[in-house]
Coordinates of C-alpha atoms in Angstrom, one line a residue:
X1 CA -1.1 23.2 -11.6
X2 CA 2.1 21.2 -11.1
X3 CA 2.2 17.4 -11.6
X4 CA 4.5 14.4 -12.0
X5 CA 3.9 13.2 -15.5
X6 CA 5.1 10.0 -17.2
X7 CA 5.9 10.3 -20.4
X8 CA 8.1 7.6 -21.6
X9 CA 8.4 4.3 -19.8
X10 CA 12.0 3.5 -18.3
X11 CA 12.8 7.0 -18.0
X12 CA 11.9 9.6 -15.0
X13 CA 8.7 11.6 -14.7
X14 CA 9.1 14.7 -14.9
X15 CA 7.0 17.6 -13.0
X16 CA 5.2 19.9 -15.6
X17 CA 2.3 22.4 -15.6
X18 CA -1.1 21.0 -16.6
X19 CA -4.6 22.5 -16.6
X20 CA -6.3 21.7 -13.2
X21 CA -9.5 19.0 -13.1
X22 CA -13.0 19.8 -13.2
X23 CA -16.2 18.3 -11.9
X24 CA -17.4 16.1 -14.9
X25 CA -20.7 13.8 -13.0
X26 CA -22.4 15.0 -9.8
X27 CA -20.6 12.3 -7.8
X28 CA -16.9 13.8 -8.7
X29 CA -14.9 15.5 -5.9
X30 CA -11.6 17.6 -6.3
X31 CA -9.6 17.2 -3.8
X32 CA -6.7 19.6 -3.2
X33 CA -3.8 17.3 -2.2
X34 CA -2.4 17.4 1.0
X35 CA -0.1 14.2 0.8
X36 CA 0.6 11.8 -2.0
X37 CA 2.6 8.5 -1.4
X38 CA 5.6 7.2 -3.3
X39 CA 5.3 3.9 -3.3
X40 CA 7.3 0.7 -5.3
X41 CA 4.5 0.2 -7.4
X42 CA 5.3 3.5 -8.7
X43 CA 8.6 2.2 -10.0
X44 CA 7.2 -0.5 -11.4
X45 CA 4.9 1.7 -13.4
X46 CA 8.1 3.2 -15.1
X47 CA 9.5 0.2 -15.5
X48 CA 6.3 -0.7 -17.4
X49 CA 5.2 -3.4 -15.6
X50 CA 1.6 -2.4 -15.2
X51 CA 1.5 -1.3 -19.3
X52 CA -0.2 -4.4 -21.1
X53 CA -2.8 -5.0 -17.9
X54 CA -3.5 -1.0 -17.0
X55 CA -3.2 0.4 -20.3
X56 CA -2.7 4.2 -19.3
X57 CA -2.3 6.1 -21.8
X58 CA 1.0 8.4 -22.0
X59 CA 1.8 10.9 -20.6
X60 CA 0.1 10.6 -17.4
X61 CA -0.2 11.7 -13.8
X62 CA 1.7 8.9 -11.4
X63 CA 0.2 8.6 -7.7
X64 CA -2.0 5.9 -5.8
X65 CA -1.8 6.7 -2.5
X66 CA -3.3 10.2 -1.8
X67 CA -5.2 12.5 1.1
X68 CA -5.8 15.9 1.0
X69 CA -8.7 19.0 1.8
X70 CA -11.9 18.8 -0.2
X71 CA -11.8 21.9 -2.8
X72 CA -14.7 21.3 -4.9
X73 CA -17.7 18.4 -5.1
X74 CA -20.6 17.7 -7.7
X75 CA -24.2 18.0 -7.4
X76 CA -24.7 14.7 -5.8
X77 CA -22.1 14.4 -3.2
X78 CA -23.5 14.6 -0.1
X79 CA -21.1 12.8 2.2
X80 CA -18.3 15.1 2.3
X81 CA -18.0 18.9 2.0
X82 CA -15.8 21.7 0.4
X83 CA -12.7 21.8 3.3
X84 CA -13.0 18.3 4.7
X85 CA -9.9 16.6 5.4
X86 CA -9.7 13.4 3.4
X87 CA -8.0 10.5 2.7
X88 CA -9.1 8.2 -0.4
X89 CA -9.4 4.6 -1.6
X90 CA -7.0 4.1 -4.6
X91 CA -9.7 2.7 -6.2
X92 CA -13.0 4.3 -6.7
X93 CA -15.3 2.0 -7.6
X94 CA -19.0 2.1 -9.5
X95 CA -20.8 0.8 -6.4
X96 CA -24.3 -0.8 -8.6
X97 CA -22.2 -4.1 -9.7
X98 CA -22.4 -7.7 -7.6
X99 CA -18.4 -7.1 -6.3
X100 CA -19.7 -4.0 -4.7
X101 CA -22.9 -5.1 -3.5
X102 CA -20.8 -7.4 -1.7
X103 CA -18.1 -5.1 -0.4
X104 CA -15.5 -5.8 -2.4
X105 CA -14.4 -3.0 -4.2
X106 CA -11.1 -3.9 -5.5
X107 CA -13.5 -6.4 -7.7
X108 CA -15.4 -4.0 -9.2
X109 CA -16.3 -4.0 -12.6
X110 CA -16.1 -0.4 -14.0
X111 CA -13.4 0.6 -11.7
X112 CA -10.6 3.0 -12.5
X113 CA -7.3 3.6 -10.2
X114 CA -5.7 7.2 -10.6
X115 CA -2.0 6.9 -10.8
X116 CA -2.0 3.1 -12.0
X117 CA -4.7 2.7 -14.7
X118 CA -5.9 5.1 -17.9
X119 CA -6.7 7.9 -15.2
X120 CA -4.8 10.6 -13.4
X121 CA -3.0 10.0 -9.8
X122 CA -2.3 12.3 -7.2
X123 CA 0.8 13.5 -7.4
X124 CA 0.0 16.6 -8.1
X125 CA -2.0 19.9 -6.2
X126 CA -5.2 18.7 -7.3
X127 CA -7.0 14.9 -8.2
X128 CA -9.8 14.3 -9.4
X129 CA -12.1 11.5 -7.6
X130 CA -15.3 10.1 -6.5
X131 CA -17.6 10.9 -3.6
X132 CA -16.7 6.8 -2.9
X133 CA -13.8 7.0 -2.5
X134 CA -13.6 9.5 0.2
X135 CA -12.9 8.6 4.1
X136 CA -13.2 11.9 6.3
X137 CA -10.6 12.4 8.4
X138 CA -10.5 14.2 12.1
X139 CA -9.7 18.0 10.9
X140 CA -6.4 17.8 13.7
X141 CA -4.9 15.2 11.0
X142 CA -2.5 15.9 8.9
X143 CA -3.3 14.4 5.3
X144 CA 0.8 14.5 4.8
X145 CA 0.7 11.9 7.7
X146 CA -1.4 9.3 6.7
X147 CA -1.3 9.6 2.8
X148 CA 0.3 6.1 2.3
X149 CA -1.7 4.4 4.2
X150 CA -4.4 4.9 1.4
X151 CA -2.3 1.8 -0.3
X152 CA 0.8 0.8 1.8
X153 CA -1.4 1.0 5.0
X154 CA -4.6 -0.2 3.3
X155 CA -2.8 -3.3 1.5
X156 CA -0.9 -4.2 5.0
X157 CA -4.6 -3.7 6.9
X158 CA -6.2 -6.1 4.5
X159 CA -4.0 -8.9 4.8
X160 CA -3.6 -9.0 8.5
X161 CA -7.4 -8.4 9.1
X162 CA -8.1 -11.4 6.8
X163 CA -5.6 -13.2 8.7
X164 CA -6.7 -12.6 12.4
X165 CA -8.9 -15.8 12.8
X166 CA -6.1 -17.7 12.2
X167 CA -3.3 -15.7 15.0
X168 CA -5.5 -17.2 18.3
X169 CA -3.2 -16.2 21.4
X170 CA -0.2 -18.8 21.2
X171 CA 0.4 -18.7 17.5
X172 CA 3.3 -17.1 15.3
X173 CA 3.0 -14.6 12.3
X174 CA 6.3 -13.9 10.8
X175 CA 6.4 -10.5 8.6
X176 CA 9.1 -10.5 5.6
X177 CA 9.7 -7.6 4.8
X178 CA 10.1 -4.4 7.2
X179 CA 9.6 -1.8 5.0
X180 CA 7.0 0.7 3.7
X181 CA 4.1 -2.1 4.0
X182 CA 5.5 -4.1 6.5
X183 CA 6.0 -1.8 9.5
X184 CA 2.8 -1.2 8.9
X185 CA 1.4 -4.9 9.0
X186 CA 3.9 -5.3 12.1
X187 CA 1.6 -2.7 13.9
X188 CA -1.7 -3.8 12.6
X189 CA -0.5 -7.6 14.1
X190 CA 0.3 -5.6 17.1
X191 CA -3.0 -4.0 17.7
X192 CA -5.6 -6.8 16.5
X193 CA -3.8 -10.1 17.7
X194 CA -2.1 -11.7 20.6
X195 CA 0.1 -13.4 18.2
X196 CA 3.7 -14.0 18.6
X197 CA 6.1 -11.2 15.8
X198 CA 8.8 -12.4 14.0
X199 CA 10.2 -9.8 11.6
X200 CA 12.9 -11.3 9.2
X201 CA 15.1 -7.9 6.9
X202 CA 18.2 -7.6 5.9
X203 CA 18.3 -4.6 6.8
X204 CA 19.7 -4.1 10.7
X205 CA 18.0 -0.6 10.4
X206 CA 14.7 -2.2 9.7
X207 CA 14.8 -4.6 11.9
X208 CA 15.7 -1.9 14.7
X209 CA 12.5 0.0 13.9
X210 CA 10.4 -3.8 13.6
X211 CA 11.7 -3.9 17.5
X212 CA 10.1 -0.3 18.1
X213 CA 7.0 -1.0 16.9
X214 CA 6.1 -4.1 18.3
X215 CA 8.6 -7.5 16.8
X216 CA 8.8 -10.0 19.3
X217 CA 11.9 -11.4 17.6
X218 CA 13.4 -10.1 14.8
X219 CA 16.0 -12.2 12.3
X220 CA 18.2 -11.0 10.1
X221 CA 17.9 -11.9 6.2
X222 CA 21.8 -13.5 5.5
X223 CA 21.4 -16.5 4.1
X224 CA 19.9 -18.4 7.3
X225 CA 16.7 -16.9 7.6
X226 CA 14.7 -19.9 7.1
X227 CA 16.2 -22.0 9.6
X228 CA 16.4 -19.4 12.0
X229 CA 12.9 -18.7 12.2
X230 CA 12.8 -22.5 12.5
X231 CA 14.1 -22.6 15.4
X232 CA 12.0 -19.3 17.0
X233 CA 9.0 -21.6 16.3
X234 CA 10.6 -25.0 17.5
X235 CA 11.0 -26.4 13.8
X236 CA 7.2 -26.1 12.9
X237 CA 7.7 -22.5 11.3
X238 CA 4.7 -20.1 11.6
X239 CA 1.0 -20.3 11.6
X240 CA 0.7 -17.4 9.1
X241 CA 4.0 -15.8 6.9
X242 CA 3.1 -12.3 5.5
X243 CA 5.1 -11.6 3.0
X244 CA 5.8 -8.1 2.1
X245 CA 9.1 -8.9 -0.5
X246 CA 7.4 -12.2 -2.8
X247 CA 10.8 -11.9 -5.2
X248 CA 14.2 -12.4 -5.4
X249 CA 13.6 -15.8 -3.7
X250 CA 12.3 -14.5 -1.0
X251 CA 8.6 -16.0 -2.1
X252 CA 10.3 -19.2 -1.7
X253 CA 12.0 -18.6 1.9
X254 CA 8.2 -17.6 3.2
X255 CA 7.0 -21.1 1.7
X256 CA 9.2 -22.8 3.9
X257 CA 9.1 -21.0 6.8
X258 CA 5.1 -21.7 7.1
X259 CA 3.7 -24.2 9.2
X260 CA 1.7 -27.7 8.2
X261 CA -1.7 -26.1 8.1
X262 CA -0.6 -22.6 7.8
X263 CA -1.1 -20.2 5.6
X264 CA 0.9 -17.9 3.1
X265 CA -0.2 -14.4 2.8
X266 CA 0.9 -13.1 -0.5
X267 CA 1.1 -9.6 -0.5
X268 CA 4.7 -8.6 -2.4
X269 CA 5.1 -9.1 -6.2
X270 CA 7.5 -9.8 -8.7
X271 CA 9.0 -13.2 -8.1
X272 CA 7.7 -16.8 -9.1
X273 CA 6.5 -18.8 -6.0
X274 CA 7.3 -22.6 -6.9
X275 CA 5.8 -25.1 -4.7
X276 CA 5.9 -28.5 -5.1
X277 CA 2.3 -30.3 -5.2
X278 CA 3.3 -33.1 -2.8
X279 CA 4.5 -30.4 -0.5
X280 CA 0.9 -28.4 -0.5
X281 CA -0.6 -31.6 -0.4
X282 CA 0.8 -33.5 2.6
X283 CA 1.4 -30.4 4.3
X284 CA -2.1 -28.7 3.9
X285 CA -0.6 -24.9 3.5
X286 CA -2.5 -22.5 2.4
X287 CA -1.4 -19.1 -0.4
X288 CA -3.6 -16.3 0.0
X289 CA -3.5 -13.2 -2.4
X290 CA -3.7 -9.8 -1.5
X291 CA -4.7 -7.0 -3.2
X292 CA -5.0 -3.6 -1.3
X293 CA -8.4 -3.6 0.2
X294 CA -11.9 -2.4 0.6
X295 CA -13.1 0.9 2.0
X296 CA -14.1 -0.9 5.2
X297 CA -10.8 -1.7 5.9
X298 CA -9.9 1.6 5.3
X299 CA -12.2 3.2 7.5
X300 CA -10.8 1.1 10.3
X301 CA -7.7 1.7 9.4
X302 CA -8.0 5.2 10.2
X303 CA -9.2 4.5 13.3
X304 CA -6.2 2.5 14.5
X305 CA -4.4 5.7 12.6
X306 CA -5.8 8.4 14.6
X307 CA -5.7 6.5 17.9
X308 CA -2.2 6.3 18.0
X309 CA -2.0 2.4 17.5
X310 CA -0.6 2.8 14.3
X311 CA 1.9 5.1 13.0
X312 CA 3.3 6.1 9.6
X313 CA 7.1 6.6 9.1
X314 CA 7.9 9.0 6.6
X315 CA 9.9 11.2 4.5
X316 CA 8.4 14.6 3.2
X317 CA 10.0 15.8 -0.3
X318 CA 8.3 18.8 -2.1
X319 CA 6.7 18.1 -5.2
X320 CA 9.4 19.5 -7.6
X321 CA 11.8 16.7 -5.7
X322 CA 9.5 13.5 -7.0
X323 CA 12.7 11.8 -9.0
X324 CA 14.8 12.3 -5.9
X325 CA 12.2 10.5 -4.1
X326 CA 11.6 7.8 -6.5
X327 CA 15.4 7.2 -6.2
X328 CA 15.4 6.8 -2.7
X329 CA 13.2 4.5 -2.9
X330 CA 14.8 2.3 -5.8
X331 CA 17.4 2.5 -3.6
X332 CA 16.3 1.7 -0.4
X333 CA 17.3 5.1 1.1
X334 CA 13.7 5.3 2.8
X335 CA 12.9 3.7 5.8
X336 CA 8.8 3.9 5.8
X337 CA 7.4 6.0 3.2
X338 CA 8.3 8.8 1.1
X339 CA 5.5 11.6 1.1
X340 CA 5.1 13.9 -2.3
X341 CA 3.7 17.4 -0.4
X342 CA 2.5 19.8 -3.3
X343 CA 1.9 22.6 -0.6
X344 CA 5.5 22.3 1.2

């Protein structure tokens, strides 16, 4: 089968012919791929970012964010079937330690993540998985539609679900950052809260689609962000700040645009959040972390999917075209999500 291989960090995958998986414990699935994400993280893998805390061995098969039609499934797997449209959790998890006992699979212990950690991604025509991992999907979908929302989607989900006790009718959420996560977030704050979206971008195209999809206000990223969303807010600055960017000092701009008593949800990396002590003292903010999500979330997920409520915005390249993809993305040539489809 075809794949996108890494073999060399800083330098381009490259697609190459590798032998197809095969069921190796009766809980494996193989999943023919539909759909498979290209997402920042995936640049970040080249860059080697994730080398020294993943430790994948190269060459390897890029490709977090997958769905697809189950082809194959081991003696054990009894929750989906050969044909099934699916879409799965990036990470499939054990399911006998405490973390996911408790529902909290990004936690668990003896977890592996295809695409980011020693194990093969989906970027290719088949994957390899785990009967966990799999969320059936109505057979109408389209696996090619929703493929990014197995991370983008899933990571956007999470925050905003964790943050909806704290949007009560009346209150601000501001969402930096209007791209592949956060037009998603700005849908999900759409459907679960009554709360008041501000979209900040410096992108006048992103902002454009923010509007379209649900932005109360949106605010353009120049220099004067932080005041002006001061001023949508009366000088008090939101009740929760999603940010979706969290570099390039744009960790720092969400900082300041959260309210006394608010909270900062952390869901971008690659920047350095500094925060003076008095500040997070007197002001009694709040920093939450994000890390994608739990296969809860993505089940509901798809059910705000495949209602209508939220939609994915993408870009279909075949698979042969994954390093034209990955350079519209690095350079911002993509608004949404760019979609690898092995089948095209």
């Amino acid at each position: 089968m075809k794949a996108v291989r890494l073999h060399d960090y800083h330098k381009q995958p490259i697609v190459e012919e590798v032998p197809e998986p095969v069921l190796t414990g009766p809980l494996d699935v193989i999943v023919r791929i539909g759909g498979a994400g290209v997402c920042r993280t995936d640049l970040h893998i080249i860059e080697g970012q994730w080398a020294e805390a993943m430790g994948p061995r190269l060459p390897y098969t890029l490709g977090h964010e997958n769905a697809g039609w189950v082809h194959a499934v081991g003696a054990g797997v009894t929750n989906v079937e050969v044909g099934d449209a699916v879409i799965l959790h990036p990470q499939p998890s054990c399911g006998l330690c405490l973390a996911c006992r408790e529902g909290r699979d990004m936690a668990c212990a003896a977890a592996a993540f295809p695409g980011v950690s020693d194990h093969d991604g989906g970027m290719a025509e088949y994957l390899r998985t785990t009967a966990r991992a799999c969320v059936k999907l109505d057979p109408a979908t389209d696996p090619a539609d929703v493929a990014a929302l197995a991370d983008a989607g899933l990571t956007a989900y999470h925050a905003v679900r964790k943050a909806v006790p704290l949007l009560p009718p009346g209150s601000t959420a501001v969402v930096q950052g209007a791209g592949g996560l956060g037009h998603i977030g700005i849908q999900v704050l759409a459907a679960l809260t009554a709360a008041k979206i501000v979209v900040v971008d410096r992108d006048p195209a992103a902002l454009a689609l923010a509007a379209r999809l649900g932005a109360d206000t949106t605010v353009r990223a120049d220099g004067n962000q932080v005041s002006a969303v001061l001023d949508v807010t009366g000088g008090r600055g939101a009740e929760v700040v999603f940010d979706f960017v969290a570099e390039q000092g744009a960790e720092n701009d969400a900082w300041d645009m959260t309210a006394a008593g608010g909270s900062l949800f952390v869901v971008g990396y690659g920047g350095e959040l500094r925060i003076p002590t008095v500040a997070a003292v007197a002001a009694e903010k709040n920093v939450v972390g994000n890390m994608v999500g739990t296969y809860r979330d993505l089940v509901e997920l798809m059910v705000l999917a495949e209602s209508g409520k939220v939609n994915l915005h993408t870009r279909r390249y075949p698979l042969d075209a994954a390093a034209e993809a990955l350079d519209d993305l690095a350079l911002n040539r993509i608004r949404g999500r760019a979609i690898l489809v092995p089948q095209a």
